[in-house]
CSV table of C-alpha atoms and ligand atoms in Angstrom, one decimal:
chain,number,residue,atom,x,y,z
A,1,MET,CA,-60.5,83.6,-78.7
A,2,ALA,CA,-60.9,84.6,-75.1
A,3,ASP,CA,-64.1,83.8,-73.4
A,4,ARG,CA,-66.4,86.6,-72.3
A,5,ILE,CA,-69.0,87.2,-69.7
A,6,THR,CA,-72.4,87.2,-71.3
A,7,ALA,CA,-74.7,87.5,-68.2
A,8,ALA,CA,-74.5,88.3,-64.5
A,9,ARG,CA,-77.4,88.4,-62.1
A,10,VAL,CA,-78.0,88.6,-58.4
A,11,VAL,CA,-80.4,86.2,-56.7
A,12,ILE,CA,-81.7,86.8,-53.2
A,13,CYS,CA,-83.3,83.9,-51.4
A,14,SER,CA,-84.2,82.8,-47.9
A,15,PRO,CA,-84.0,79.1,-47.4
A,16,GLY,CA,-84.0,79.3,-43.6
A,17,ARG,CA,-82.1,82.5,-43.7
A,18,ASN,CA,-81.2,85.2,-46.3
A,19,PHE,CA,-78.5,84.5,-48.9
A,20,VAL,CA,-77.4,86.7,-51.8
A,21,THR,CA,-75.8,84.9,-54.7
A,22,LEU,CA,-74.1,86.3,-57.8
A,23,VAL,CA,-74.3,84.1,-60.9
A,24,ILE,CA,-72.0,84.8,-63.8
A,25,GLU,CA,-72.3,83.1,-67.2
A,26,THR,CA,-69.8,83.0,-70.1
A,27,ALA,CA,-70.0,82.6,-73.8
A,28,ASP,CA,-68.1,79.3,-73.5
A,29,GLY,CA,-71.1,78.0,-71.4
A,30,LEU,CA,-69.5,78.2,-68.0
A,31,THR,CA,-71.3,79.3,-64.9
A,32,GLY,CA,-69.6,80.7,-61.7
A,33,ILE,CA,-71.2,81.6,-58.4
A,34,GLY,CA,-70.2,83.9,-55.6
A,35,ASP,CA,-71.7,84.6,-52.2
A,36,ALA,CA,-72.6,88.2,-51.6
A,37,THR,CA,-74.4,87.8,-48.2
A,38,LEU,CA,-74.0,90.6,-45.6
A,39,ASN,CA,-76.2,89.6,-42.8
A,40,GLY,CA,-78.9,92.1,-42.0
A,41,ARG,CA,-77.8,94.4,-44.8
A,42,GLU,CA,-78.4,92.0,-47.8
A,43,LEU,CA,-80.1,94.4,-50.2
A,44,ALA,CA,-77.4,97.0,-50.0
A,45,VAL,CA,-74.9,94.5,-51.5
A,46,ALA,CA,-77.5,93.2,-54.0
A,47,ALA,CA,-78.1,96.7,-55.3
A,48,TYR,CA,-74.4,97.6,-55.3
A,49,LEU,CA,-73.9,94.5,-57.6
A,50,GLN,CA,-77.0,94.8,-59.7
A,51,GLU,CA,-76.9,98.5,-60.3
A,52,HIS,CA,-73.2,99.3,-60.4
A,53,VAL,CA,-71.1,96.2,-60.9
A,54,VAL,CA,-73.1,93.9,-63.3
A,55,PRO,CA,-73.1,96.4,-66.2
A,56,CYS,CA,-69.3,96.6,-66.0
A,57,LEU,CA,-68.9,92.8,-66.1
A,58,ILE,CA,-70.7,92.1,-69.4
A,59,GLY,CA,-68.3,91.5,-72.2
A,60,ARG,CA,-65.2,91.2,-69.9
A,61,ASP,CA,-62.8,88.2,-70.2
A,62,PRO,CA,-63.6,86.1,-67.1
A,63,ALA,CA,-60.0,84.8,-67.0
A,64,ARG,CA,-58.7,88.3,-65.9
A,65,ILE,CA,-59.6,87.9,-62.3
A,66,GLU,CA,-56.9,90.3,-60.9
A,67,ASP,CA,-57.8,92.9,-63.4
A,68,ALA,CA,-61.5,92.6,-62.5
A,69,TRP,CA,-60.6,92.9,-58.8
A,70,GLN,CA,-58.5,96.1,-59.4
A,71,TYR,CA,-61.1,97.5,-61.7
A,72,LEU,CA,-63.8,97.1,-59.0
A,73,TYR,CA,-61.6,98.2,-56.1
A,74,ARG,CA,-59.8,101.2,-57.6
A,75,GLY,CA,-62.5,102.0,-60.1
A,76,ALA,CA,-65.1,102.5,-57.3
A,77,TYR,CA,-63.1,105.4,-56.0
A,78,TRP,CA,-65.0,104.8,-52.6
A,79,ARG,CA,-62.8,102.1,-51.3
A,80,ARG,CA,-63.1,99.5,-48.6
A,81,GLY,CA,-66.1,98.9,-46.3
A,82,PRO,CA,-68.3,95.8,-45.9
A,83,VAL,CA,-70.7,96.5,-48.8
A,84,THR,CA,-68.1,97.2,-51.4
A,85,MET,CA,-65.8,94.4,-50.3
A,86,THR,CA,-68.6,91.9,-50.2
A,87,ALA,CA,-69.7,92.9,-53.7
A,88,ILE,CA,-66.1,92.5,-55.0
A,89,ALA,CA,-65.8,89.2,-53.2
A,90,ALA,CA,-68.9,87.8,-55.0
A,91,VAL,CA,-67.4,88.7,-58.4
A,92,ASP,CA,-64.0,87.4,-57.4
A,93,VAL,CA,-65.2,84.0,-56.2
A,94,ALA,CA,-67.5,83.5,-59.2
A,95,LEU,CA,-64.5,84.2,-61.5
A,96,TRP,CA,-62.3,81.8,-59.6
A,97,ASP,CA,-65.1,79.2,-59.9
A,98,ILE,CA,-65.2,79.8,-63.7
A,99,LYS,CA,-61.4,79.7,-64.1
A,100,ALA,CA,-61.2,76.4,-62.1
A,101,LYS,CA,-64.1,74.9,-64.1
A,102,ALA,CA,-62.4,76.0,-67.4
A,103,ALA,CA,-59.2,74.3,-66.2
A,104,GLY,CA,-61.2,71.2,-65.1
A,105,MET,CA,-59.7,71.4,-61.6
A,106,PRO,CA,-60.8,71.9,-58.1
A,107,LEU,CA,-60.0,75.5,-57.1
A,108,TYR,CA,-57.3,74.5,-54.5
A,109,GLN,CA,-55.2,73.2,-57.4
A,110,LEU,CA,-55.1,76.6,-59.0
A,111,LEU,CA,-54.1,78.2,-55.7
A,112,GLY,CA,-50.9,76.1,-55.5
A,113,GLY,CA,-52.3,72.7,-54.6
A,114,ALA,CA,-52.9,71.0,-51.3
A,115,SER,CA,-50.9,72.1,-48.3
A,116,ARG,CA,-53.1,69.6,-46.3
A,117,GLU,CA,-55.8,67.1,-47.0
A,118,ARG,CA,-58.3,68.3,-44.4
A,119,MET,CA,-59.1,71.4,-42.4
A,120,LEU,CA,-59.6,71.5,-38.6
A,121,CYS,CA,-63.0,73.0,-37.8
A,122,TYR,CA,-64.9,74.1,-34.7
A,123,GLY,CA,-68.6,73.7,-34.0
A,124,HIS,CA,-70.8,75.8,-31.6
A,125,ALA,CA,-71.9,74.4,-28.2
A,126,ASP,CA,-74.4,76.8,-26.8
A,127,GLY,CA,-76.6,76.5,-23.7
A,128,ALA,CA,-78.8,78.6,-21.5
A,129,THR,CA,-76.8,77.4,-18.4
A,130,ILE,CA,-73.4,76.0,-17.8
A,131,ALA,CA,-74.9,72.5,-17.5
A,132,GLU,CA,-76.6,72.8,-20.9
A,133,ALA,CA,-73.6,74.2,-22.6
A,134,VAL,CA,-71.3,71.5,-21.3
A,135,ASP,CA,-73.8,68.8,-22.3
A,136,ALA,CA,-73.8,70.4,-25.8
A,137,LEU,CA,-70.0,70.3,-25.7
A,138,VAL,CA,-70.1,66.6,-25.0
A,139,ARG,CA,-72.5,65.9,-27.8
A,140,TYR,CA,-70.1,67.8,-30.2
A,141,ALA,CA,-67.2,65.8,-29.0
A,142,GLU,CA,-69.2,62.6,-29.5
A,143,GLU,CA,-69.9,63.7,-33.1
A,144,GLY,CA,-66.1,63.8,-33.6
A,145,TYR,CA,-65.4,67.5,-33.2
A,146,ARG,CA,-61.9,68.2,-31.9
A,147,ALA,CA,-62.5,72.0,-31.5
A,148,ILE,CA,-65.6,73.5,-30.0
A,149,ARG,CA,-66.7,77.0,-29.2
A,150,ILE,CA,-68.7,77.4,-26.0
A,151,GLN,CA,-71.2,80.1,-25.2
A,152,ALA,CA,-73.6,80.1,-22.3
A,153,GLY,CA,-76.3,82.3,-20.8
A,154,VAL,CA,-75.0,84.5,-18.0
A,155,PRO,CA,-77.2,84.2,-14.8
A,156,GLY,CA,-79.3,87.4,-14.5
A,157,LEU,CA,-79.2,88.2,-18.2
A,158,ASN,CA,-82.0,87.3,-20.6
A,159,ARG,CA,-80.6,87.1,-24.1
A,160,ILE,CA,-76.9,86.9,-24.7
A,161,TYR,CA,-74.8,86.2,-27.7
A,162,GLY,CA,-74.9,82.5,-28.8
A,163,VAL,CA,-78.0,81.8,-26.7
A,164,HIS,CA,-81.3,82.4,-28.4
A,165,ALA,CA,-83.6,83.0,-25.5
A,166,PRO,CA,-87.0,84.7,-26.1
A,167,ASP,CA,-86.8,88.4,-26.6
A,168,ALA,CA,-88.9,90.9,-24.7
A,169,HIS,CA,-88.7,93.5,-27.5
A,170,ALA,CA,-92.2,94.7,-28.6
A,171,ASP,CA,-91.9,94.5,-32.4
A,172,PRO,CA,-90.7,91.1,-33.8
A,173,THR,CA,-90.0,92.7,-37.2
A,174,LEU,CA,-87.3,94.9,-35.8
A,175,PRO,CA,-83.9,93.9,-34.3
A,176,ALA,CA,-84.2,91.8,-31.1
A,177,GLU,CA,-82.6,93.4,-28.0
A,178,GLY,CA,-80.3,91.6,-25.7
A,179,ASP,CA,-79.1,92.8,-22.3
A,180,TRP,CA,-75.6,92.9,-21.1
A,181,ASP,CA,-73.6,93.3,-17.8
A,182,THR,CA,-69.8,93.0,-18.2
A,183,ALA,CA,-69.2,92.5,-14.5
A,184,LYS,CA,-71.6,89.5,-14.3
A,185,TYR,CA,-70.0,88.1,-17.4
A,186,LEU,CA,-66.5,88.4,-16.1
A,187,ARG,CA,-67.4,86.6,-12.9
A,188,PHE,CA,-69.2,83.9,-14.9
A,189,ALA,CA,-66.9,83.1,-17.8
A,190,PRO,CA,-64.1,81.3,-15.8
A,191,LYS,CA,-66.7,79.1,-14.2
A,192,LEU,CA,-68.0,78.1,-17.6
A,193,PHE,CA,-64.5,77.1,-18.8
A,194,GLU,CA,-63.7,75.4,-15.5
A,195,ALA,CA,-66.7,73.1,-16.1
A,196,ALA,CA,-66.0,72.8,-19.8
A,197,ARG,CA,-62.4,71.7,-19.3
A,198,LEU,CA,-63.3,69.3,-16.6
A,199,ARG,CA,-65.9,67.5,-18.9
A,200,ALA,CA,-63.9,67.8,-22.2
A,201,GLY,CA,-60.6,66.6,-20.9
A,202,PRO,CA,-57.3,68.1,-22.0
A,203,ASP,CA,-57.4,67.2,-25.7
A,204,ILE,CA,-60.5,69.1,-27.0
A,205,HIS,CA,-59.7,72.6,-28.2
A,206,LEU,CA,-62.0,75.1,-26.5
A,207,LEU,CA,-62.9,78.4,-28.1
A,208,HIS,CA,-65.0,81.4,-26.9
A,209,ASP,CA,-66.3,84.6,-28.5
A,210,ALA,CA,-66.7,87.7,-26.4
A,211,HIS,CA,-68.3,89.4,-29.4
A,212,HIS,CA,-66.7,92.9,-29.1
A,213,ARG,CA,-68.2,93.6,-25.7
A,214,LEU,CA,-65.3,94.3,-23.4
A,215,LEU,CA,-63.2,97.4,-22.7
A,216,PRO,CA,-59.5,97.0,-23.0
A,217,ASN,CA,-58.7,96.3,-19.4
A,218,GLU,CA,-61.7,94.0,-19.0
A,219,ALA,CA,-60.4,92.0,-22.0
A,220,ALA,CA,-57.0,91.7,-20.3
A,221,GLN,CA,-58.7,90.5,-17.1
A,222,LEU,CA,-60.7,87.9,-19.1
A,223,GLY,CA,-57.7,86.6,-21.0
A,224,LYS,CA,-55.8,86.2,-17.8
A,225,ALA,CA,-58.7,84.5,-15.9
A,226,LEU,CA,-59.1,82.0,-18.7
A,227,GLU,CA,-55.4,81.0,-18.9
A,228,PRO,CA,-55.8,77.9,-16.7
A,229,TYR,CA,-58.3,76.4,-19.1
A,230,ASP,CA,-56.0,76.5,-22.1
A,231,LEU,CA,-58.2,78.0,-24.8
A,232,PHE,CA,-57.5,77.5,-28.5
A,233,TRP,CA,-58.6,81.1,-28.8
A,234,LEU,CA,-60.6,84.0,-27.3
A,235,GLU,CA,-62.3,85.9,-30.1
A,236,ASP,CA,-63.3,89.6,-30.5
A,237,VAL,CA,-62.5,90.6,-26.9
A,238,THR,CA,-62.8,94.3,-27.8
A,239,PRO,CA,-64.3,96.2,-30.8
A,240,VAL,CA,-61.6,96.1,-33.5
A,241,GLU,CA,-61.7,99.7,-34.5
A,242,ASN,CA,-59.3,100.6,-31.6
A,243,GLN,CA,-56.4,98.3,-32.4
A,244,GLU,CA,-54.2,100.0,-29.8
A,245,ALA,CA,-56.4,98.4,-27.2
A,246,LEU,CA,-55.0,95.0,-28.1
A,247,ARG,CA,-51.5,96.0,-27.1
A,248,HIS,CA,-52.7,96.3,-23.5
A,249,VAL,CA,-54.6,93.0,-23.7
A,250,ARG,CA,-51.5,91.3,-25.2
A,251,ARG,CA,-49.2,92.6,-22.5
A,252,HIS,CA,-51.4,90.9,-19.8
A,253,THR,CA,-52.3,87.5,-21.2
A,254,THR,CA,-51.0,84.6,-23.3
A,255,THR,CA,-54.5,83.4,-24.1
A,256,PRO,CA,-54.5,83.3,-27.9
A,257,LEU,CA,-56.5,86.0,-29.5
A,258,ALA,CA,-58.6,85.9,-32.7
A,259,ILE,CA,-60.1,88.9,-34.4
A,260,GLY,CA,-61.3,90.0,-37.8
A,261,GLU,CA,-64.7,88.6,-38.9
A,262,VAL,CA,-65.9,92.2,-39.5
A,263,LEU,CA,-62.7,93.3,-41.3
A,264,ASN,CA,-62.8,93.8,-45.1
A,265,THR,CA,-59.3,94.7,-46.3
A,266,ILE,CA,-55.6,94.1,-45.7
A,267,TYR,CA,-55.4,97.7,-44.4
A,268,ASP,CA,-57.9,96.9,-41.6
A,269,CYS,CA,-55.8,93.9,-40.6
A,270,GLN,CA,-52.3,95.4,-41.1
A,271,ALA,CA,-51.5,96.6,-37.5
A,272,LEU,CA,-53.1,93.6,-35.9
A,273,ILE,CA,-50.8,91.3,-38.0
A,274,THR,CA,-47.6,93.3,-38.2
A,275,GLU,CA,-47.6,94.1,-34.5
A,276,GLN,CA,-48.5,90.5,-33.7
A,277,LEU,CA,-51.5,91.6,-31.6
A,278,ILE,CA,-53.4,88.5,-32.6
A,279,ASP,CA,-52.8,84.8,-33.2
A,280,TYR,CA,-55.6,84.2,-35.7
A,281,ILE,CA,-57.1,86.4,-38.4
A,282,ARG,CA,-60.8,85.8,-38.9
A,283,ALA,CA,-61.3,87.7,-42.2
A,284,THR,CA,-63.1,85.6,-44.7
A,285,VAL,CA,-63.6,85.2,-48.4
A,286,VAL,CA,-67.0,86.8,-48.6
A,287,HIS,CA,-66.4,90.0,-46.6
A,288,ALA,CA,-62.8,90.6,-47.4
A,289,GLY,CA,-62.7,90.9,-51.2
A,290,GLY,CA,-62.7,87.2,-52.2
A,291,ILE,CA,-59.9,84.8,-52.8
A,292,THR,CA,-57.7,87.4,-54.5
A,293,HIS,CA,-57.7,89.7,-51.5
A,294,LEU,CA,-57.9,87.2,-48.7
A,295,ARG,CA,-54.8,85.6,-50.1
A,296,ARG,CA,-52.9,88.9,-49.6
A,297,ILE,CA,-54.1,89.0,-46.0
A,298,ALA,CA,-53.1,85.4,-45.4
A,299,ASP,CA,-49.7,86.0,-47.0
A,300,LEU,CA,-49.0,89.0,-44.8
A,301,ALA,CA,-50.2,87.0,-41.7
A,302,ALA,CA,-47.8,84.1,-42.6
A,303,LEU,CA,-44.8,86.5,-42.3
A,304,TYR,CA,-45.7,87.2,-38.7
A,305,GLY,CA,-46.8,83.7,-37.5
A,306,VAL,CA,-50.5,84.6,-37.6
A,307,ARG,CA,-52.7,81.8,-38.9
A,308,THR,CA,-56.2,81.9,-40.4
A,309,GLY,CA,-59.4,81.2,-38.6
A,310,CYS,CA,-62.0,82.2,-41.2
A,311,HIS,CA,-65.4,83.2,-40.1
A,312,GLY,CA,-67.9,80.5,-41.0
A,313,ALA,CA,-71.2,81.3,-39.4
A,314,ALA,CA,-74.4,80.0,-41.0
A,315,ASP,CA,-75.1,83.5,-42.4
A,316,LEU,CA,-72.2,83.0,-44.8
A,317,SER,CA,-73.6,80.8,-47.6
A,318,PRO,CA,-72.4,77.3,-48.6
A,319,VAL,CA,-70.7,79.0,-51.6
A,320,THR,CA,-68.4,80.9,-49.2
A,321,MET,CA,-67.7,77.6,-47.3
A,322,GLY,CA,-66.8,75.9,-50.6
A,323,ALA,CA,-64.4,78.7,-51.5
A,324,ALA,CA,-63.0,79.0,-48.0
A,325,LEU,CA,-62.1,75.3,-47.9
A,326,HIS,CA,-60.2,75.4,-51.2
A,327,PHE,CA,-58.4,78.4,-49.8
A,328,GLY,CA,-57.7,76.8,-46.5
A,329,ARG,CA,-56.5,73.6,-48.2
A,330,ALA,CA,-53.9,75.6,-50.3
A,331,ILE,CA,-52.4,78.2,-48.0
A,332,PRO,CA,-49.4,77.4,-45.7
A,333,ASN,CA,-50.8,79.2,-42.6
A,334,PHE,CA,-54.3,77.7,-42.3
A,335,GLY,CA,-55.3,77.6,-38.6
A,336,ILE,CA,-58.9,76.5,-38.2
A,337,GLN,CA,-62.3,77.0,-39.9
A,338,GLU,CA,-65.5,78.0,-38.1
A,339,TYR,CA,-68.2,75.5,-39.1
A,340,SER,CA,-71.9,76.4,-38.4
A,341,ILE,CA,-74.4,74.1,-40.0
A,342,HIS,CA,-76.8,75.7,-42.5
A,343,PRO,CA,-80.6,75.4,-42.2
A,344,PRO,CA,-81.9,72.2,-43.8
A,345,GLU,CA,-83.8,74.2,-46.5
A,346,ALA,CA,-80.4,75.5,-47.7
A,347,ARG,CA,-79.7,72.1,-49.1
A,348,GLU,CA,-82.6,72.4,-51.5
A,349,VAL,CA,-81.0,75.5,-53.0
A,350,PHE,CA,-77.3,74.9,-52.7
A,351,GLN,CA,-75.6,71.6,-53.4
A,352,TRP,CA,-72.0,71.1,-52.2
A,353,ASP,CA,-69.3,68.6,-52.3
A,354,TRP,CA,-67.4,69.6,-49.1
A,355,ARG,CA,-68.1,67.5,-46.1
A,356,PHE,CA,-67.4,67.1,-42.4
A,357,ALA,CA,-65.7,64.0,-41.0
A,358,ASP,CA,-63.9,63.2,-37.8
A,359,GLY,CA,-63.6,66.9,-36.7
A,360,TYR,CA,-62.3,68.1,-40.0
A,361,LEU,CA,-63.8,69.7,-43.1
A,362,HIS,CA,-62.8,68.2,-46.5
A,363,SER,CA,-63.0,70.1,-49.7
A,364,GLY,CA,-64.3,68.3,-52.7
A,365,GLU,CA,-62.6,67.3,-56.0
A,366,SER,CA,-65.1,68.6,-58.5
A,367,PRO,CA,-64.0,71.4,-60.8
A,368,GLY,CA,-64.4,74.9,-59.5
A,369,ILE,CA,-65.4,75.6,-55.9
A,370,GLY,CA,-67.7,72.5,-55.7
A,371,VAL,CA,-70.9,74.3,-55.0
A,372,THR,CA,-73.9,74.6,-57.3
A,373,PHE,CA,-76.9,76.9,-57.0
A,374,ASP,CA,-80.5,75.9,-58.1
A,375,GLU,CA,-82.2,79.2,-59.1
A,376,ALA,CA,-85.6,77.5,-59.5
A,377,ALA,CA,-85.4,76.1,-55.9
A,378,ALA,CA,-84.2,79.6,-54.7
A,379,ALA,CA,-87.4,81.1,-56.1
A,380,ARG,CA,-89.4,79.0,-53.6
A,381,PHE,CA,-87.7,80.9,-50.7
A,382,PRO,CA,-88.3,84.6,-51.1
A,383,TYR,CA,-86.3,87.2,-49.2
A,384,ALA,CA,-87.6,88.2,-45.8
A,385,ARG,CA,-86.1,91.2,-44.0
A,386,ALA,CA,-84.1,90.1,-40.9
A,387,TYR,CA,-81.7,91.8,-38.5
A,388,LEU,CA,-78.9,90.9,-36.2
A,389,ASP,CA,-79.7,91.6,-32.6
A,390,VAL,CA,-78.8,94.8,-30.8
A,391,ASN,CA,-77.6,94.9,-27.2
A,392,ARG,CA,-78.2,97.2,-24.2
A,393,LEU,CA,-76.5,97.5,-20.8
A,394,THR,CA,-78.9,97.0,-18.0
A,395,ASP,CA,-79.3,100.8,-17.6
A,396,GLY,CA,-80.4,101.0,-21.2
A,397,THR,CA,-77.2,102.2,-22.8
A,398,LEU,CA,-76.8,100.8,-26.3
A,399,TRP,CA,-73.8,98.5,-26.4
A,400,ASN,CA,-72.0,96.2,-28.8
A,401,TRP,CA,-73.8,93.1,-30.0
B,1,EZ4,O1,-72.1,87.4,-35.1
B,1,EZ4,O2,-72.0,85.8,-38.3
B,1,EZ4,O3,-68.0,84.0,-34.6
B,1,EZ4,N1,-69.1,84.2,-35.1
B,1,EZ4,C1,-69.9,85.2,-35.0
B,1,EZ4,C2,-71.1,85.3,-35.8
B,1,EZ4,C3,-71.5,86.7,-36.2
B,1,EZ4,C4,-72.5,86.7,-37.3
B,1,EZ4,C5,-72.7,88.0,-37.9
B,1,EZ4,O4,-73.5,88.0,-39.1
B,1,EZ4,O5,-69.5,86.1,-34.2
B,1,EZ4,O6,-72.2,84.7,-35.0
B,2,CO,CO1,-67.4,85.9,-33.8
């Protein structure tokens, strides 16, 4: 007889930062887990799952992953969007975890087997100044990283993306506020990469995240100005809502572009991919509908020579990293995986079999996604409301963080 889902619950915990985890149990005694973390809006996804999705899961056959996906996507009527797609992703990953455990196989085997044994990853070298950022870069290189993202404080600005300087905002329980001046940044960024390339030598892959802050022509100028430093990618040069903007950027620079950590469905990525406006698609398992949907995005991307560069910030739980590495191991057009180290307390709650070695991430061989979740340990780290920063231009205008 087919197995059936007997229980599903949402656990919110904060081991160093907030994580939302969906746990699904089956009559055959299998447990699967999925990450449902949407940074700064965690409880919205938790309620979506607990109130609206969990009741529909009980009694279902956990083997019918595609059917569950379609049921939750089409059945919601209100499609797409980060909350819905993160909730669906949590169910999808938990069901893939169960299916792979039922098969006694690591997940990548069910996805077609290994296309590669290890996944190139990049770490984050941040610094308040160019000198500090470049020192951090050298430390990463010494630890074996072959690809490194660099962010540095812009002189004259207090708190910029990637650099966690103190915040002058009055109320520490509300979003911190950064300040931003594009002209200063555009003058500064080439100097950062000149120094970085000089210290790193030609072989280290250098990456940079402009975090949605530029206007189309500014993005074109930056891409052009950074060409001498041979970046692996320049990320999120403009906000992704206006994809036409990328045509202008593309016409003016050959610096590779990466976009998509905030995208949730294949429809959001469609023009970026089919018009070849980007080189790397950053959509990831947790925010883009799970393995089932990310595979559709990656397959579309493969047709157009676009490779994956999945988001992997520390606000995505170790469950997502486990799933992403099985996914990356299996697909033909894997590009690179972002790797940001989780807070040490996260290790008390999540145990994982994936590991970093020699600049690459290696997925494990245990059945499922290779990540376990200790609910008793999670209870020791209660949820604490937290926000992403917001950003203002120096005249006070609210801008993109
Ligand atoms: O701002 O994960 O490339 N990585 C990033 C991240 C995102 C956060 C949002 O939750 O841009 O730092
Ligand atoms: Co980013």
